[in-house]
XYZ file of C-alpha atoms in Angstrom:
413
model
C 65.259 213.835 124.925
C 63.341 217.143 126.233
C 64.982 220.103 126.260
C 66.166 220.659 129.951
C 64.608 224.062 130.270
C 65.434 224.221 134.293
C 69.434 223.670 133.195
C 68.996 226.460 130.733
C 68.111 228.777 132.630
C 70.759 228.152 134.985
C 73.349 228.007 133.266
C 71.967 231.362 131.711
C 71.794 233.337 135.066
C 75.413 231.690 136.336
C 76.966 233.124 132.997
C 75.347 236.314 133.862
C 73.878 236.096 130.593
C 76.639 234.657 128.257
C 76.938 231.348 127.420
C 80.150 229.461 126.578
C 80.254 227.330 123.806
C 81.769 224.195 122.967
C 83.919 224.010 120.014
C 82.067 222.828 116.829
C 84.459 221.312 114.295
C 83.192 220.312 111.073
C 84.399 217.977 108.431
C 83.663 218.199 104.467
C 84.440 215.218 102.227
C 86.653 217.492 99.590
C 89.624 219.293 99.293
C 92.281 219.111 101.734
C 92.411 220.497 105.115
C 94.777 223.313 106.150
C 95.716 222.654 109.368
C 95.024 226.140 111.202
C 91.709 225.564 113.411
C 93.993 224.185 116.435
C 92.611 220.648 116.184
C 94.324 218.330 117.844
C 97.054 216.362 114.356
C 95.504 213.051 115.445
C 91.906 214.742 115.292
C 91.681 215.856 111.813
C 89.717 212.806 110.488
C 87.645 212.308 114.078
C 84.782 211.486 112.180
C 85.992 208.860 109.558
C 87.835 208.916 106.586
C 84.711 208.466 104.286
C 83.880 211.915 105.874
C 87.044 213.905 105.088
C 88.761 215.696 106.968
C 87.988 218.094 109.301
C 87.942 221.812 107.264
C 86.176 224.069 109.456
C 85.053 225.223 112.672
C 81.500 226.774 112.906
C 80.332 229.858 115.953
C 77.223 230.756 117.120
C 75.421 228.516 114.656
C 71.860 227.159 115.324
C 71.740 224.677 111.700
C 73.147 221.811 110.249
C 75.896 221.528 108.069
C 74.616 220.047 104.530
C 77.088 216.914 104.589
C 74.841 214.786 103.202
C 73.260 211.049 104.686
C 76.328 210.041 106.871
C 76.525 213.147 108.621
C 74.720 213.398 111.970
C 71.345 215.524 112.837
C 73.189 218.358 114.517
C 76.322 218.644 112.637
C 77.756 222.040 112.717
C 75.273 222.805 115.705
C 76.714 224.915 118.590
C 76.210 223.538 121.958
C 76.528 225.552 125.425
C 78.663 223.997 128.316
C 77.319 223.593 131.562
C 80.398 223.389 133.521
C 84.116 222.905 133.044
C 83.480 220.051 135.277
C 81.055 218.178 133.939
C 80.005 216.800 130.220
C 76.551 218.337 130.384
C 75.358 220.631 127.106
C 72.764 221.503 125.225
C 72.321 222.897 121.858
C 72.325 227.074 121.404
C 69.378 226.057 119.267
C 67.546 224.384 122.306
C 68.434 227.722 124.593
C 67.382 230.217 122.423
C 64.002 228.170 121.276
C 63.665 227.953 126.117
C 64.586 231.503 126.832
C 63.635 233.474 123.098
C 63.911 237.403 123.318
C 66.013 237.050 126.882
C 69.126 235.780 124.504
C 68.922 237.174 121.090
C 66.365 240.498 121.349
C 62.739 241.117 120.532
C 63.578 242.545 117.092
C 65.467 239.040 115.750
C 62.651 236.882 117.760
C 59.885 238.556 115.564
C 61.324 238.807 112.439
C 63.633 235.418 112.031
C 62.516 233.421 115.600
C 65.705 233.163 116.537
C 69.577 233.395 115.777
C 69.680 234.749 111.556
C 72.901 233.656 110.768
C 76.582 231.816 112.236
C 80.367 232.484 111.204
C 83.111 230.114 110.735
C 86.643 229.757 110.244
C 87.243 228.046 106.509
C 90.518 226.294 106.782
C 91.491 224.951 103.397
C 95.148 224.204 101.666
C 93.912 223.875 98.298
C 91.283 226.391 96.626
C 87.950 225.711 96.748
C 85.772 225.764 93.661
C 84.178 228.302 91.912
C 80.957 228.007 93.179
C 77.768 229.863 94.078
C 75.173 230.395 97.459
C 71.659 231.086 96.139
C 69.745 233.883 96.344
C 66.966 233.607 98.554
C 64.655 233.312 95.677
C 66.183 230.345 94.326
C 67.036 228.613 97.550
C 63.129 228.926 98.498
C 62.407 226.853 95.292
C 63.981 224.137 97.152
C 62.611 224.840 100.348
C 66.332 226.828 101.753
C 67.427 230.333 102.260
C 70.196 232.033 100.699
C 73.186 232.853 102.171
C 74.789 236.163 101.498
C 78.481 235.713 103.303
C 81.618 237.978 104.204
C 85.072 237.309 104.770
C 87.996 238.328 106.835
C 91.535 237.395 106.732
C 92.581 236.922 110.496
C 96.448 237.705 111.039
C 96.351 235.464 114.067
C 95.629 232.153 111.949
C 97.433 232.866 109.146
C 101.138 231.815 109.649
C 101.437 230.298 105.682
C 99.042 230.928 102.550
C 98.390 227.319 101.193
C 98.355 227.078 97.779
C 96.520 229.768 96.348
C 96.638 233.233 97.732
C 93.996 234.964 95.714
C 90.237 234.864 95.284
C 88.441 234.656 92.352
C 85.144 236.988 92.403
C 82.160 236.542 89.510
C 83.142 236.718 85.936
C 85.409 239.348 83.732
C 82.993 242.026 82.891
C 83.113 241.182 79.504
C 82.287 237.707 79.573
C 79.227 236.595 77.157
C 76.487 234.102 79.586
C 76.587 232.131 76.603
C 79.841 230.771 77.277
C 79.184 230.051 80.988
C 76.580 228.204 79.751
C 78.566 226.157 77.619
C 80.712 224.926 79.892
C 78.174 224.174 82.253
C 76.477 221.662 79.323
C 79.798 220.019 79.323
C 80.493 219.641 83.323
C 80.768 215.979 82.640
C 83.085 215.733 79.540
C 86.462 217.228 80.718
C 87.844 220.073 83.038
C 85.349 223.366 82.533
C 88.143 225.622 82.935
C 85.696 227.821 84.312
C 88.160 230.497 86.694
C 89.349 231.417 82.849
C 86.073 233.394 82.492
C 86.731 235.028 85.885
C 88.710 237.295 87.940
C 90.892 237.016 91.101
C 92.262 238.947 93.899
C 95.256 238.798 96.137
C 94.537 238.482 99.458
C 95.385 240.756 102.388
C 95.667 239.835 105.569
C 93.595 242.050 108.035
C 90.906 242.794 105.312
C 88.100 241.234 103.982
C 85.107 240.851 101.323
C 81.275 240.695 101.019
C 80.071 238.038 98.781
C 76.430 238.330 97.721
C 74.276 235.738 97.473
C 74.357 235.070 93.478
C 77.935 235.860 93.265
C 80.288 232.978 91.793
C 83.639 232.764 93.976
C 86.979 230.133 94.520
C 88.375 231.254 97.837
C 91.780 231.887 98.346
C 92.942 229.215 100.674
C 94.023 231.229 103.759
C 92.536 230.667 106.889
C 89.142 232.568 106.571
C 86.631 234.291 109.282
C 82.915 233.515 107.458
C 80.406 235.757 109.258
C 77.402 234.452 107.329
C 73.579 233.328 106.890
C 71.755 230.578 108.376
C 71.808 228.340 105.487
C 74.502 225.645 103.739
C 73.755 226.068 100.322
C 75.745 226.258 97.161
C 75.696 225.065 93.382
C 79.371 224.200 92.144
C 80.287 225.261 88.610
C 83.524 223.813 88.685
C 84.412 219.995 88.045
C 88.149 219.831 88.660
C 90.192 221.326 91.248
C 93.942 220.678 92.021
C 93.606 217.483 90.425
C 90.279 216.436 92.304
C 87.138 215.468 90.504
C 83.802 216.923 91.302
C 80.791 215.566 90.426
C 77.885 217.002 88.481
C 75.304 216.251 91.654
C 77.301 218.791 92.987
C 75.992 221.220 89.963
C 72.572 220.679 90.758
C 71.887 219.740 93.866
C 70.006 222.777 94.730
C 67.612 222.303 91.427
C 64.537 221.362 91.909
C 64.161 217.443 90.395
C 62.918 218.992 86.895
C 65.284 221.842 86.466
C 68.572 219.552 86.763
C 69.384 219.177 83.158
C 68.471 222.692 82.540
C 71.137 224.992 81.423
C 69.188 228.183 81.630
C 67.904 227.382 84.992
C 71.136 226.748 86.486
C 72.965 229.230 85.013
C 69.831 231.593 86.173
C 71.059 230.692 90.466
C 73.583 233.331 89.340
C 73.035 236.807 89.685
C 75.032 238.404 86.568
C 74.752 241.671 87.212
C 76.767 241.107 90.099
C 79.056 238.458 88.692
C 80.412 241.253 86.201
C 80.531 244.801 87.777
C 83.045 246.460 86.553
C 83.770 248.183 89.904
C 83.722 244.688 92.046
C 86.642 245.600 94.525
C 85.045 249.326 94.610
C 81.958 247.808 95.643
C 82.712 245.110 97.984
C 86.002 245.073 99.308
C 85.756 245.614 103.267
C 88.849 247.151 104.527
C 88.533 247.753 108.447
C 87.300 250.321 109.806
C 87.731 252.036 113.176
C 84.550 252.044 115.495
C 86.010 253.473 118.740
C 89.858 253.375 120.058
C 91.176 254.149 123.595
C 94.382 253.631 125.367
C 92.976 250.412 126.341
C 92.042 248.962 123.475
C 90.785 249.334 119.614
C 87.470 248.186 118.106
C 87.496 247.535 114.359
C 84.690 246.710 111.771
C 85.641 243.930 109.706
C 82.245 242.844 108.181
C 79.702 245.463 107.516
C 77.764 247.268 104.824
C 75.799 244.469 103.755
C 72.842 244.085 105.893
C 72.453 240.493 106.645
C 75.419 240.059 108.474
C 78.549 242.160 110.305
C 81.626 241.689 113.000
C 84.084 243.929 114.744
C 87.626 242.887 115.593
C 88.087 243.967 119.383
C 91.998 244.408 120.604
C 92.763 244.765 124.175
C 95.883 245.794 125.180
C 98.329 243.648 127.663
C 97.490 243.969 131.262
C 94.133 246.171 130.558
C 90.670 245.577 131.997
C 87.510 247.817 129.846
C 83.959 247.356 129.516
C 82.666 246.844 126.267
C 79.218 247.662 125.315
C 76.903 246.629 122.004
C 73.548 247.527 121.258
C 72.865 243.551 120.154
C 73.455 240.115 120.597
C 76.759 238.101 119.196
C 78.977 235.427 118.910
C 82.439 235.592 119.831
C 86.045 233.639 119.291
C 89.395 234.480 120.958
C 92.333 234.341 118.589
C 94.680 235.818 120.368
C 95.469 236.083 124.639
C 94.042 234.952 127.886
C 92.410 236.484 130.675
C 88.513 237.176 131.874
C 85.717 237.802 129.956
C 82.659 238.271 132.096
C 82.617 235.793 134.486
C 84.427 233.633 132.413
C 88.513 232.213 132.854
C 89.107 232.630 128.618
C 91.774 231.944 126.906
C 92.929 231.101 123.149
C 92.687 227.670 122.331
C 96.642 226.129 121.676
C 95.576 222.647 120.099
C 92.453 221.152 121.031
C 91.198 217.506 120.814
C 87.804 216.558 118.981
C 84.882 216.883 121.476
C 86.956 218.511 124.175
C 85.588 222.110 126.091
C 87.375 225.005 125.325
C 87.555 228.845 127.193
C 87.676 230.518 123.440
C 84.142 230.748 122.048
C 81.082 232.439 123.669
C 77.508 233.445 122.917
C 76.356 237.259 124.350
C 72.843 238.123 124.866
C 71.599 240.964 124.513
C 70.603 242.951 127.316
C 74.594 241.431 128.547
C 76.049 242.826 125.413
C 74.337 246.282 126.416
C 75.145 246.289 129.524
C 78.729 245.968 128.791
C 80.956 242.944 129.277
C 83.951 243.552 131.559
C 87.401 241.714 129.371
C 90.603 241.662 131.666
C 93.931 241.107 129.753
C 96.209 238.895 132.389
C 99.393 239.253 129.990
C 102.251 241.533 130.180
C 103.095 240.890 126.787
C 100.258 239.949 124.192
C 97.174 241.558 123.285
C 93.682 239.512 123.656
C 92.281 239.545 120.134
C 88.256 238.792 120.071
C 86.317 238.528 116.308
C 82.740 239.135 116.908
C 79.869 238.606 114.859
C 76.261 239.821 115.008
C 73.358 239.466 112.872
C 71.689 242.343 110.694
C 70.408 244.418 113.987
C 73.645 245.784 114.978
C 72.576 250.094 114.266
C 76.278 250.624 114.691
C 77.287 248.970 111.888
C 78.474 250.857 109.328
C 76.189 251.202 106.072
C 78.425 251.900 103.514
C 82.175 251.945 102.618
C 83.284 255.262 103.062
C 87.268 255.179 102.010
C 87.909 258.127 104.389
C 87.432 255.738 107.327
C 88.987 252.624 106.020
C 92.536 251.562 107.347
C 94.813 249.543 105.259
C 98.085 249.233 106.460
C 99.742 247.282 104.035
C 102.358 244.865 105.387
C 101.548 246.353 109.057
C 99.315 245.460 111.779
């Protein structure tokens, strides 16, 4: 069906140039879900059991989730509501392709044609895999990009842990590539045991990581705020998980046809100089850091120093209205409060049901993001929270981690 470029553009002007965005849940046929993304308990296997069960919840993204045959053509696509009143939508893909520069900026039309990269909220009891996201040299190979990713440990979502509170990060820096590569030839004759060659970190709520592209890593299973690159690509090194099985295609499905049985090839998606740096935490641990505080509210960075992607944390204090300016466009979620943002009635999502609207999630253009959008608290009590996440055009953004500005408050908010 053609793009209806007439209801774009409407929509477009009535939002004053900020879209609001349906909620985009997305299932993945491993592990086991964790139960934090506010879905609806009846919801969580919406799309079939075969499928799994729902895991995640993807912003601001303008690609589909790689789920494989069953999964539909825009899974993991965003979509714009019309109206609270009506059923009509269309994809953030199809609006940005209609209106270009207007919603994202000259500078990301020219150099990417469009929206770079999407977040999500990872919502997994169990740990995930050790696994890697390929560089962009080796995801071109197969015809992909690489996705260079950062976390963030929202207090909001976070009431319990799940089972594994840490994060393992590349390999111990003395481990020898020949006995990755070992383990790798055996994927298919017993448990690779392949977290023994690594290294892991406790998470800490409020804080966050940078995970190159190349970089082996089994996330802790907290609820997890994935500011991220367009892409949905990964190479997992480890077969067995909590008890479930993983199979090889899952090894090499990112190799082209004739480097699948090839130890040295797979082993090469990894970037090793970055696996084992002796300084990891040093170098990419991503404490937040202050951008600009009033009485009215506080704005944190809580992804930066990177370059592909970065997000800011934006507090506003109970029964306060401020103007917020940013020199680009972004995605937003609401994870805490109610009130007004622009022209819109917003409010954090309590428990919603599979395919229903929502007042949480929103998409800022941006000449609206410079301009400023007005956010009006309308509690006495609670603070609205708002995670925001741009692409690599923010000039704000900080450009290195400078301890001096970093705030951890350990056990505090």
């Amino acid at each position: 069906m053609a793009t209806d470029k007439a209801l774009i553009r409407k929509t477009f002007d009535e939002g004053k140039g900020v879209f609001r965005l349906y909620p985009t849940f997305v299932p993945r046929r491993f592990g086991k879900a964790g139960h934090r993304l506010k879905l609806h308990p009846d919801d969580y296997y919406a799309l079939g059991i075969e499928r799994g069960s729902i895991k995640e919840r993807w912003f601001s993204s303008t690609i589909a989730a790689n789920n494989g045959s069953l999964a539909a053509p825009d899974e993991g696509m965003s979509y714009v509501a019309v109206s609270p009143d009506s059923d009509e939508k269309f994809t953030l893909k199809e609006a940005i392709d209609t209106l270009g520069a207007e919603v994202v900026g000259e500078e990301l039309m020219e150099k990417y044609g469009g929206w770079p990269m999407y977040s999500k909220f990872f919502d997994f009891e169990n740990p995930l895999f050790h696994h890697v996201h390929l560089t962009f040299e080796a995801a071109a190979r197969v015809g992909k990009l690489g996705k260079p990713e950062s976390y963030y440990f929202p207090r909001q979502l976070n009431n319990y842990p799940g089972e594994c509170n840490a994060t393992y990060f590349g390999f111990d820096p003395d481990a020898d590539p020949e006995d990755v590569k070992e383990r790798l030839r055996h994927y298919n004759d017993g448990d690779t045991r392949i977290t023994e060659l690594s290294r892991a970190y406790r998470a800490e709520l409020g804080t966050g990581w940078y995970t190159p592209a190349g970089v082996i890593h089994a996330p802790a299973s907290w609820l997890t705020y994935e500011p991220q690159w367009n892409s949905d690509v990964n190479s997992v090194q480890e077969n067995v998980v909590s008890g479930e099985i993983y199979p090889r295609d899952m090894l090499v499905e990112e190799c082209p046809e004739d480097k699948k049985d090839d130890i040295d090839y797979i082993f090469g998606l990894l970037d090793w100089e970055k696996n084992v740096d002796p300084h990891y935490k040093k170098t990419y641990f991503r404490p937040p850091v202050v951008h600009r505080e009033t009485e009215q509210y506080v704005e944190k960075w809580v992804s930066y120093a990177n370059g592909y992607v970065c997000a800011k944390e934006l507090t506003v204090y109970p029964g306060q209205t401020v103007t917020v300016k940013d020199p680009a466009a972004y995605g937003c979620i609401f994870v805490q409060g109610h009130g007004r943002f622009g022209v819109f009635d917003a409010e954090t999502a309590t428990m919603l049901r599979f395919g229903q609207q929502s007042g949480d999630e929103y998409f800022v253009s941006e000449k609206a993001a410079k301009e400023g959008i007005v956010v009006e608290n309308h509690s006495r009590y609670e603070p609205i929270v708002i995670l925001k996440h741009f692409g690599p055009n923010n000039p704000e953004e900080p450009k290195s981690v400078d301890r001096k500005d970093c705030e951890v408050r350990f056990g505090k908010g």
